[in-house]
Amino acid sequence: MAFEHILVTIEEALGLIQLNRPKVLNALNRAVMTELGQALADLEANDAVRCIVIYGNARAFSAGADIAEMQAATPVDMLRQNWIAQWERLRQLTKPTIAAVSGYCLGGGCELAMACDIIIASESAQFGQPEINLGVIPGAGGTQRLPRALGKSRAMELILTGKFIGAQEALARGLVSRVVPVEVYLEEAKSLAREIAAKAPVAVQFAKECVNKVFELPLGEGLEYERRHFYFLFSTEDQREGMRAFLAKRPAEWKGR
């Protein structure tokens, strides 16, 4: 399927989605998010794809929502359009997602990156939720995910002032997984995606689900959730193959079942 505002390619087991509105720093409007939602659904349904990478360009992952589209909207408009719900598509995916971030990653762009499972940042990356400067607040998860990553005090400061943080602070505080030179940030993300894609698919799916439950369940319930998924994996062909391969000192051949 051809898209107007994003570019979608498949490289072996990787699904790659590039935000492609460079003249407006990849601002996110309804059309972009609708296309992104469709692309994610397509890649989720493609059994050949085992990991998804979302990126922009060296100057900007995304500088945020398209204010020109939003400025005249009424509450009813926002409710009916409900384009923010597209961010939920990411949370519902069973396949791992990596945000490859360079340059501006602000507002809705920061929320989009945080909705992914892993963030790889270039040295030029800047993260922030500057919605307060527009008289609004983050609406696609910023007030919920940023404190989980940075802690309450630092996240509160950023959200209430609209200030940004750089890549190194984002790394030190756990918002991103690693920081690399601008020239290699996308390849670094793709390399990590290939590494993940080479693992047992059902185990990867379950591991992702269990880690995400940390933010939703008390410890006791989370441990029980993990245990059930661990036991279930012993019904898969990949569990038997993985353990046989380990004992035979050979690479495993995963079937995804």
PDB file of C-alpha atoms in Angstrom:
ATOM      1  CA  MET A   1       0.000   0.000   0.000  1.00  0.00           C
ATOM      2  CA  ALA A   2       1.330   3.433  -0.992  1.00  0.00           C
ATOM      3  CA  PHE A   3       1.353   6.222   1.576  1.00  0.00           C
ATOM      4  CA  GLU A   4       1.663   9.991   1.185  1.00  0.00           C
ATOM      5  CA  HIS A   5       3.329  11.019   4.449  1.00  0.00           C
ATOM      6  CA  ILE A   6       5.350   7.963   5.469  1.00  0.00           C
ATOM      7  CA  LEU A   7       7.669   5.538   3.705  1.00  0.00           C
ATOM      8  CA  VAL A   8       7.381   1.837   4.480  1.00  0.00           C
ATOM      9  CA  THR A   9       9.975  -0.740   3.491  1.00  0.00           C
ATOM     10  CA  ILE A  10      10.747  -4.311   4.514  1.00  0.00           C
ATOM     11  CA  GLU A  11      14.345  -5.497   4.884  1.00  0.00           C
ATOM     12  CA  GLU A  12      14.352  -9.225   5.544  1.00  0.00           C
ATOM     13  CA  ALA A  13      12.680  -9.560   8.966  1.00  0.00           C
ATOM     14  CA  LEU A  14      12.519  -5.804   9.648  1.00  0.00           C
ATOM     15  CA  GLY A  15       9.627  -3.457   8.982  1.00  0.00           C
ATOM     16  CA  LEU A  16      10.881   0.115   8.533  1.00  0.00           C
ATOM     17  CA  ILE A  17       8.609   3.159   8.782  1.00  0.00           C
ATOM     18  CA  GLN A  18      10.001   6.610   8.004  1.00  0.00           C
ATOM     19  CA  LEU A  19       8.045   9.736   8.892  1.00  0.00           C
ATOM     20  CA  ASN A  20       8.324  11.774   5.704  1.00  0.00           C
ATOM     21  CA  ARG A  21       7.279  15.406   6.161  1.00  0.00           C
ATOM     22  CA  PRO A  22      10.747  16.963   6.315  1.00  0.00           C
ATOM     23  CA  LYS A  23       9.611  20.518   5.476  1.00  0.00           C
ATOM     24  CA  VAL A  24       7.624  20.673   8.746  1.00  0.00           C
ATOM     25  CA  LEU A  25      10.076  18.617  10.829  1.00  0.00           C
ATOM     26  CA  ASN A  26       7.835  15.568  10.496  1.00  0.00           C
ATOM     27  CA  ALA A  27       4.943  17.213  12.319  1.00  0.00           C
ATOM     28  CA  LEU A  28       2.251  14.685  13.161  1.00  0.00           C
ATOM     29  CA  ASN A  29      -1.191  15.405  11.765  1.00  0.00           C
ATOM     30  CA  ARG A  30      -4.249  13.229  11.401  1.00  0.00           C
ATOM     31  CA  ALA A  31      -3.155  11.944   7.985  1.00  0.00           C
ATOM     32  CA  VAL A  32       0.284  10.910   9.243  1.00  0.00           C
ATOM     33  CA  MET A  33      -1.118   9.080  12.239  1.00  0.00           C
ATOM     34  CA  THR A  34      -3.802   7.369  10.153  1.00  0.00           C
ATOM     35  CA  GLU A  35      -1.157   6.148   7.711  1.00  0.00           C
ATOM     36  CA  LEU A  36       1.102   5.101  10.571  1.00  0.00           C
ATOM     37  CA  GLY A  37      -1.726   3.118  12.148  1.00  0.00           C
ATOM     38  CA  GLN A  38      -2.398   1.326   8.864  1.00  0.00           C
ATOM     39  CA  ALA A  39       1.296   0.599   8.312  1.00  0.00           C
ATOM     40  CA  LEU A  40       1.645  -0.833  11.802  1.00  0.00           C
ATOM     41  CA  ALA A  41      -1.393  -3.045  11.259  1.00  0.00           C
ATOM     42  CA  ASP A  42       0.064  -4.287   7.959  1.00  0.00           C
ATOM     43  CA  LEU A  43       3.447  -5.074   9.495  1.00  0.00           C
ATOM     44  CA  GLU A  44       1.845  -6.751  12.506  1.00  0.00           C
ATOM     45  CA  ALA A  45      -0.055  -9.049  10.119  1.00  0.00           C
ATOM     46  CA  ASN A  46       3.045  -9.878   8.072  1.00  0.00           C
ATOM     47  CA  ASP A  47       4.556 -13.076   9.502  1.00  0.00           C
ATOM     48  CA  ALA A  48       7.891 -12.337   7.818  1.00  0.00           C
ATOM     49  CA  VAL A  49       8.337  -9.154   9.884  1.00  0.00           C
ATOM     50  CA  ARG A  50       9.667  -9.719  13.400  1.00  0.00           C
ATOM     51  CA  CYS A  51      10.718  -6.227  14.506  1.00  0.00           C
ATOM     52  CA  ILE A  52       9.648  -2.692  13.524  1.00  0.00           C
ATOM     53  CA  VAL A  53      11.800   0.452  13.368  1.00  0.00           C
ATOM     54  CA  ILE A  54      10.243   3.937  13.243  1.00  0.00           C
ATOM     55  CA  TYR A  55      12.421   6.923  12.318  1.00  0.00           C
ATOM     56  CA  GLY A  56      12.430  10.389  10.814  1.00  0.00           C
ATOM     57  CA  ASN A  57      15.603  12.009   9.512  1.00  0.00           C
ATOM     58  CA  ALA A  58      18.834  13.382  10.962  1.00  0.00           C
ATOM     59  CA  ARG A  59      17.260  16.773  11.717  1.00  0.00           C
ATOM     60  CA  ALA A  60      14.049  15.591  13.337  1.00  0.00           C
ATOM     61  CA  PHE A  61      12.328  12.418  14.421  1.00  0.00           C
ATOM     62  CA  SER A  62       9.241  14.600  14.862  1.00  0.00           C
ATOM     63  CA  ALA A  63       8.935  18.098  16.301  1.00  0.00           C
ATOM     64  CA  GLY A  64       5.411  17.321  17.523  1.00  0.00           C
ATOM     65  CA  ALA A  65       1.805  17.674  16.479  1.00  0.00           C
ATOM     66  CA  ASP A  66       0.809  19.799  13.501  1.00  0.00           C
ATOM     67  CA  ILE A  67      -0.374  22.948  15.286  1.00  0.00           C
ATOM     68  CA  ALA A  68      -1.805  24.450  12.104  1.00  0.00           C
ATOM     69  CA  GLU A  69      -4.277  21.576  11.958  1.00  0.00           C
ATOM     70  CA  MET A  70      -5.153  21.690  15.659  1.00  0.00           C
ATOM     71  CA  GLN A  71      -5.348  25.382  16.521  1.00  0.00           C
ATOM     72  CA  ALA A  72      -9.006  25.908  15.543  1.00  0.00           C
ATOM     73  CA  ALA A  73     -10.279  22.536  16.814  1.00  0.00           C
ATOM     74  CA  THR A  74     -13.079  22.318  19.376  1.00  0.00           C
ATOM     75  CA  PRO A  75     -13.306  19.662  22.108  1.00  0.00           C
ATOM     76  CA  VAL A  76     -15.947  17.896  20.024  1.00  0.00           C
ATOM     77  CA  ASP A  77     -13.640  17.965  16.983  1.00  0.00           C
ATOM     78  CA  MET A  78     -10.848  16.375  18.998  1.00  0.00           C
ATOM     79  CA  LEU A  79     -13.202  13.757  20.426  1.00  0.00           C
ATOM     80  CA  ARG A  80     -14.708  12.811  17.079  1.00  0.00           C
ATOM     81  CA  GLN A  81     -11.423  12.727  15.191  1.00  0.00           C
ATOM     82  CA  ASN A  82      -9.756  10.822  18.045  1.00  0.00           C
ATOM     83  CA  TRP A  83      -6.503  10.655  16.118  1.00  0.00           C
ATOM     84  CA  ILE A  84      -4.547  10.430  19.354  1.00  0.00           C
ATOM     85  CA  ALA A  85      -5.928   6.893  19.618  1.00  0.00           C
ATOM     86  CA  GLN A  86      -3.431   5.929  16.902  1.00  0.00           C
ATOM     87  CA  TRP A  87      -0.705   6.039  19.564  1.00  0.00           C
ATOM     88  CA  GLU A  88      -2.505   3.064  21.149  1.00  0.00           C
ATOM     89  CA  ARG A  89      -1.718   1.015  18.041  1.00  0.00           C
ATOM     90  CA  LEU A  90       1.904   0.954  19.160  1.00  0.00           C
ATOM     91  CA  ARG A  91       1.052  -0.195  22.672  1.00  0.00           C
ATOM     92  CA  GLN A  92      -1.094  -3.013  21.309  1.00  0.00           C
ATOM     93  CA  LEU A  93       1.488  -4.437  18.902  1.00  0.00           C
ATOM     94  CA  THR A  94       2.856  -7.868  19.720  1.00  0.00           C
ATOM     95  CA  LYS A  95       6.043  -7.237  17.737  1.00  0.00           C
ATOM     96  CA  PRO A  96       8.921  -5.223  19.242  1.00  0.00           C
ATOM     97  CA  THR A  97       9.235  -1.606  18.117  1.00  0.00           C
ATOM     98  CA  ILE A  98      12.331   0.584  18.077  1.00  0.00           C
ATOM     99  CA  ALA A  99      12.320   4.371  17.679  1.00  0.00           C
ATOM    100  CA  ALA A 100      15.484   5.629  15.959  1.00  0.00           C
ATOM    101  CA  VAL A 101      15.669   9.266  17.064  1.00  0.00           C
ATOM    102  CA  SER A 102      17.831  12.080  15.766  1.00  0.00           C
ATOM    103  CA  GLY A 103      17.322  15.807  16.212  1.00  0.00           C
ATOM    104  CA  TYR A 104      14.018  17.096  17.529  1.00  0.00           C
ATOM    105  CA  CYS A 105      11.791  14.615  19.348  1.00  0.00           C
ATOM    106  CA  LEU A 106       9.192  16.861  20.921  1.00  0.00           C
ATOM    107  CA  GLY A 107       5.556  16.844  21.973  1.00  0.00           C
ATOM    108  CA  GLY A 108       3.674  14.196  20.062  1.00  0.00           C
ATOM    109  CA  GLY A 109       6.962  13.050  18.552  1.00  0.00           C
ATOM    110  CA  CYS A 110       8.369  12.360  22.017  1.00  0.00           C
ATOM    111  CA  GLU A 111       5.159  10.558  22.935  1.00  0.00           C
ATOM    112  CA  LEU A 112       5.423   8.472  19.765  1.00  0.00           C
ATOM    113  CA  ALA A 113       9.013   7.508  20.572  1.00  0.00           C
ATOM    114  CA  MET A 114       8.128   6.670  24.187  1.00  0.00           C
ATOM    115  CA  ALA A 115       5.287   4.441  22.976  1.00  0.00           C
ATOM    116  CA  CYS A 116       7.907   2.272  21.261  1.00  0.00           C
ATOM    117  CA  ASP A 117       9.664  -0.477  23.212  1.00  0.00           C
ATOM    118  CA  ILE A 118      13.216   0.845  22.781  1.00  0.00           C
ATOM    119  CA  ILE A 119      14.674   4.220  21.799  1.00  0.00           C
ATOM    120  CA  ILE A 120      18.041   4.538  20.058  1.00  0.00           C
ATOM    121  CA  ALA A 121      19.198   8.172  19.965  1.00  0.00           C
ATOM    122  CA  SER A 122      21.762  10.093  17.974  1.00  0.00           C
ATOM    123  CA  GLU A 123      24.017  12.584  19.736  1.00  0.00           C
ATOM    124  CA  SER A 124      21.882  15.430  18.376  1.00  0.00           C
ATOM    125  CA  ALA A 125      18.584  14.138  19.814  1.00  0.00           C
ATOM    126  CA  GLN A 126      16.518  16.491  21.967  1.00  0.00           C
ATOM    127  CA  PHE A 127      13.498  15.308  23.918  1.00  0.00           C
ATOM    128  CA  GLY A 128      10.730  17.365  25.457  1.00  0.00           C
ATOM    129  CA  GLN A 129       7.029  17.971  26.031  1.00  0.00           C
ATOM    130  CA  PRO A 130       6.629  21.706  25.272  1.00  0.00           C
ATOM    131  CA  GLU A 131       2.818  21.671  25.056  1.00  0.00           C
ATOM    132  CA  ILE A 132       2.612  24.017  28.039  1.00  0.00           C
ATOM    133  CA  ASN A 133       3.898  26.790  25.757  1.00  0.00           C
ATOM    134  CA  LEU A 134       0.770  26.345  23.624  1.00  0.00           C
ATOM    135  CA  GLY A 135      -1.640  26.500  26.541  1.00  0.00           C
ATOM    136  CA  VAL A 136      -2.287  22.751  26.600  1.00  0.00           C
ATOM    137  CA  ILE A 137      -0.716  19.615  28.083  1.00  0.00           C
ATOM    138  CA  PRO A 138       0.621  16.409  26.560  1.00  0.00           C
ATOM    139  CA  GLY A 139      -2.318  14.328  25.378  1.00  0.00           C
ATOM    140  CA  ALA A 140      -0.813  11.147  23.951  1.00  0.00           C
ATOM    141  CA  GLY A 141       0.906   9.753  27.012  1.00  0.00           C
ATOM    142  CA  GLY A 142       3.545  12.353  27.866  1.00  0.00           C
ATOM    143  CA  THR A 143       2.362  12.982  31.423  1.00  0.00           C
ATOM    144  CA  GLN A 144       2.277   9.233  32.069  1.00  0.00           C
ATOM    145  CA  ARG A 145       5.338   7.841  30.289  1.00  0.00           C
ATOM    146  CA  LEU A 146       7.873  10.617  30.895  1.00  0.00           C
ATOM    147  CA  PRO A 147       7.699  10.340  34.729  1.00  0.00           C
ATOM    148  CA  ARG A 148       8.098   6.581  34.446  1.00  0.00           C
ATOM    149  CA  ALA A 149      11.320   7.141  32.497  1.00  0.00           C
ATOM    150  CA  LEU A 150      12.804  10.203  34.212  1.00  0.00           C
ATOM    151  CA  GLY A 151      11.221  10.171  37.665  1.00  0.00           C
ATOM    152  CA  LYS A 152       8.541  12.552  38.910  1.00  0.00           C
ATOM    153  CA  SER A 153      10.626  15.626  39.696  1.00  0.00           C
ATOM    154  CA  ARG A 154      12.563  15.902  36.418  1.00  0.00           C
ATOM    155  CA  ALA A 155       9.546  14.997  34.298  1.00  0.00           C
ATOM    156  CA  MET A 156       7.413  17.523  36.161  1.00  0.00           C
ATOM    157  CA  GLU A 157      10.021  20.213  35.548  1.00  0.00           C
ATOM    158  CA  LEU A 158      10.164  19.490  31.826  1.00  0.00           C
ATOM    159  CA  ILE A 159       6.388  19.316  31.389  1.00  0.00           C
ATOM    160  CA  LEU A 160       5.716  22.495  33.411  1.00  0.00           C
ATOM    161  CA  THR A 161       8.466  24.537  31.733  1.00  0.00           C
ATOM    162  CA  GLY A 162       8.488  23.076  28.227  1.00  0.00           C
ATOM    163  CA  LYS A 163      12.266  22.678  28.330  1.00  0.00           C
ATOM    164  CA  PHE A 164      14.185  19.975  26.454  1.00  0.00           C
ATOM    165  CA  ILE A 165      16.821  17.458  27.489  1.00  0.00           C
ATOM    166  CA  GLY A 166      19.671  16.214  25.324  1.00  0.00           C
ATOM    167  CA  ALA A 167      20.646  12.708  24.360  1.00  0.00           C
ATOM    168  CA  GLN A 168      23.184  12.187  27.145  1.00  0.00           C
ATOM    169  CA  GLU A 169      20.760  13.088  29.925  1.00  0.00           C
ATOM    170  CA  ALA A 170      18.116  10.927  28.267  1.00  0.00           C
ATOM    171  CA  LEU A 171      20.609   8.055  28.356  1.00  0.00           C
ATOM    172  CA  ALA A 172      21.678   8.679  31.951  1.00  0.00           C
ATOM    173  CA  ARG A 173      18.049   8.713  33.118  1.00  0.00           C
ATOM    174  CA  GLY A 174      16.977   5.661  31.154  1.00  0.00           C
ATOM    175  CA  LEU A 175      14.741   7.289  28.556  1.00  0.00           C
ATOM    176  CA  VAL A 176      16.887   5.894  25.746  1.00  0.00           C
ATOM    177  CA  SER A 177      18.844   2.657  25.424  1.00  0.00           C
ATOM    178  CA  ARG A 178      21.985   4.046  23.778  1.00  0.00           C
ATOM    179  CA  VAL A 179      23.428   7.166  22.136  1.00  0.00           C
ATOM    180  CA  VAL A 180      25.496   6.984  18.955  1.00  0.00           C
ATOM    181  CA  PRO A 181      26.838   9.432  16.331  1.00  0.00           C
ATOM    182  CA  VAL A 182      24.261  10.935  13.982  1.00  0.00           C
ATOM    183  CA  GLU A 183      25.843   9.189  11.013  1.00  0.00           C
ATOM    184  CA  VAL A 184      25.078   5.717  12.346  1.00  0.00           C
ATOM    185  CA  TYR A 185      21.959   6.107  14.504  1.00  0.00           C
ATOM    186  CA  LEU A 186      19.603   4.438  12.023  1.00  0.00           C
ATOM    187  CA  GLU A 187      21.962   1.562  11.275  1.00  0.00           C
ATOM    188  CA  GLU A 188      22.435   1.074  15.026  1.00  0.00           C
ATOM    189  CA  ALA A 189      18.670   0.754  15.444  1.00  0.00           C
ATOM    190  CA  LYS A 190      18.439  -1.637  12.503  1.00  0.00           C
ATOM    191  CA  SER A 191      21.307  -3.723  13.872  1.00  0.00           C
ATOM    192  CA  LEU A 192      19.509  -4.063  17.209  1.00  0.00           C
ATOM    193  CA  ALA A 193      16.267  -4.880  15.398  1.00  0.00           C
ATOM    194  CA  ARG A 194      18.001  -7.637  13.433  1.00  0.00           C
ATOM    195  CA  GLU A 195      19.399  -9.056  16.671  1.00  0.00           C
ATOM    196  CA  ILE A 196      15.926  -9.151  18.232  1.00  0.00           C
ATOM    197  CA  ALA A 197      14.380 -10.538  15.043  1.00  0.00           C
ATOM    198  CA  ALA A 198      16.793 -13.481  15.207  1.00  0.00           C
ATOM    199  CA  LYS A 199      15.325 -14.670  18.534  1.00  0.00           C
ATOM    200  CA  ALA A 200      12.391 -17.018  19.093  1.00  0.00           C
ATOM    201  CA  PRO A 201       9.321 -14.984  18.030  1.00  0.00           C
ATOM    202  CA  VAL A 202       6.808 -16.249  20.597  1.00  0.00           C
ATOM    203  CA  ALA A 203       9.301 -15.837  23.431  1.00  0.00           C
ATOM    204  CA  VAL A 204      10.053 -12.287  22.241  1.00  0.00           C
ATOM    205  CA  GLN A 205       6.342 -11.476  22.211  1.00  0.00           C
ATOM    206  CA  PHE A 206       5.833 -12.853  25.706  1.00  0.00           C
ATOM    207  CA  ALA A 207       8.932 -11.106  27.068  1.00  0.00           C
ATOM    208  CA  LYS A 208       7.679  -7.777  25.700  1.00  0.00           C
ATOM    209  CA  GLU A 209       4.237  -8.311  27.232  1.00  0.00           C
ATOM    210  CA  CYS A 210       5.673  -9.201  30.627  1.00  0.00           C
ATOM    211  CA  VAL A 211       8.024  -6.214  30.771  1.00  0.00           C
ATOM    212  CA  ASN A 212       5.180  -3.855  29.857  1.00  0.00           C
ATOM    213  CA  LYS A 213       3.045  -5.297  32.659  1.00  0.00           C
ATOM    214  CA  VAL A 214       5.519  -3.774  35.140  1.00  0.00           C
ATOM    215  CA  PHE A 215       3.731  -0.467  34.584  1.00  0.00           C
ATOM    216  CA  GLU A 216       0.247  -1.886  35.029  1.00  0.00           C
ATOM    217  CA  LEU A 217       0.333  -4.566  37.757  1.00  0.00           C
ATOM    218  CA  PRO A 218       1.397  -4.827  41.414  1.00  0.00           C
ATOM    219  CA  LEU A 219       4.492  -6.989  41.908  1.00  0.00           C
ATOM    220  CA  GLY A 220       2.616 -10.119  43.018  1.00  0.00           C
ATOM    221  CA  GLU A 221       0.291 -10.047  40.023  1.00  0.00           C
ATOM    222  CA  GLY A 222       3.178  -9.279  37.707  1.00  0.00           C
ATOM    223  CA  LEU A 223       5.154 -12.265  38.960  1.00  0.00           C
ATOM    224  CA  GLU A 224       2.151 -14.518  38.417  1.00  0.00           C
ATOM    225  CA  TYR A 225       1.650 -13.100  34.911  1.00  0.00           C
ATOM    226  CA  GLU A 226       5.310 -13.789  34.100  1.00  0.00           C
ATOM    227  CA  ARG A 227       5.152 -17.323  35.536  1.00  0.00           C
ATOM    228  CA  ARG A 228       2.127 -18.282  33.432  1.00  0.00           C
ATOM    229  CA  HIS A 229       3.819 -17.083  30.264  1.00  0.00           C
ATOM    230  CA  PHE A 230       7.047 -18.892  31.182  1.00  0.00           C
ATOM    231  CA  TYR A 231       5.178 -22.167  31.667  1.00  0.00           C
ATOM    232  CA  PHE A 232       3.202 -21.711  28.449  1.00  0.00           C
ATOM    233  CA  LEU A 233       6.393 -21.431  26.394  1.00  0.00           C
ATOM    234  CA  PHE A 234       7.133 -25.067  27.257  1.00  0.00           C
ATOM    235  CA  SER A 235       4.319 -25.993  24.872  1.00  0.00           C
ATOM    236  CA  THR A 236       6.113 -24.427  21.898  1.00  0.00           C
ATOM    237  CA  GLU A 237       8.314 -26.051  19.284  1.00  0.00           C
ATOM    238  CA  ASP A 238      10.794 -23.217  19.719  1.00  0.00           C
ATOM    239  CA  GLN A 239      11.354 -24.093  23.386  1.00  0.00           C
ATOM    240  CA  ARG A 240      12.236 -27.662  22.458  1.00  0.00           C
ATOM    241  CA  GLU A 241      14.415 -26.527  19.552  1.00  0.00           C
ATOM    242  CA  GLY A 242      16.165 -23.859  21.618  1.00  0.00           C
ATOM    243  CA  MET A 243      17.111 -26.231  24.429  1.00  0.00           C
ATOM    244  CA  ARG A 244      18.167 -29.014  22.046  1.00  0.00           C
ATOM    245  CA  ALA A 245      20.315 -26.549  20.106  1.00  0.00           C
ATOM    246  CA  PHE A 246      21.899 -25.264  23.326  1.00  0.00           C
ATOM    247  CA  LEU A 247      22.835 -28.775  24.448  1.00  0.00           C
ATOM    248  CA  ALA A 248      24.115 -29.660  20.970  1.00  0.00           C
ATOM    249  CA  LYS A 249      26.113 -26.420  20.809  1.00  0.00           C
ATOM    250  CA  ARG A 250      24.550 -25.356  17.513  1.00  0.00           C
ATOM    251  CA  PRO A 251      22.460 -22.350  16.395  1.00  0.00           C
ATOM    252  CA  ALA A 252      18.731 -22.733  16.932  1.00  0.00           C
ATOM    253  CA  GLU A 253      16.322 -22.688  14.007  1.00  0.00           C
ATOM    254  CA  TRP A 254      13.213 -20.881  15.174  1.00  0.00           C
ATOM    255  CA  LYS A 255       9.800 -21.697  13.715  1.00  0.00           C
ATOM    256  CA  GLY A 256       7.732 -19.143  15.575  1.00  0.00           C
ATOM    257  CA  ARG A 257       5.432 -21.786  17.011  1.00  0.00           C
TER     258      ARG A 257
END
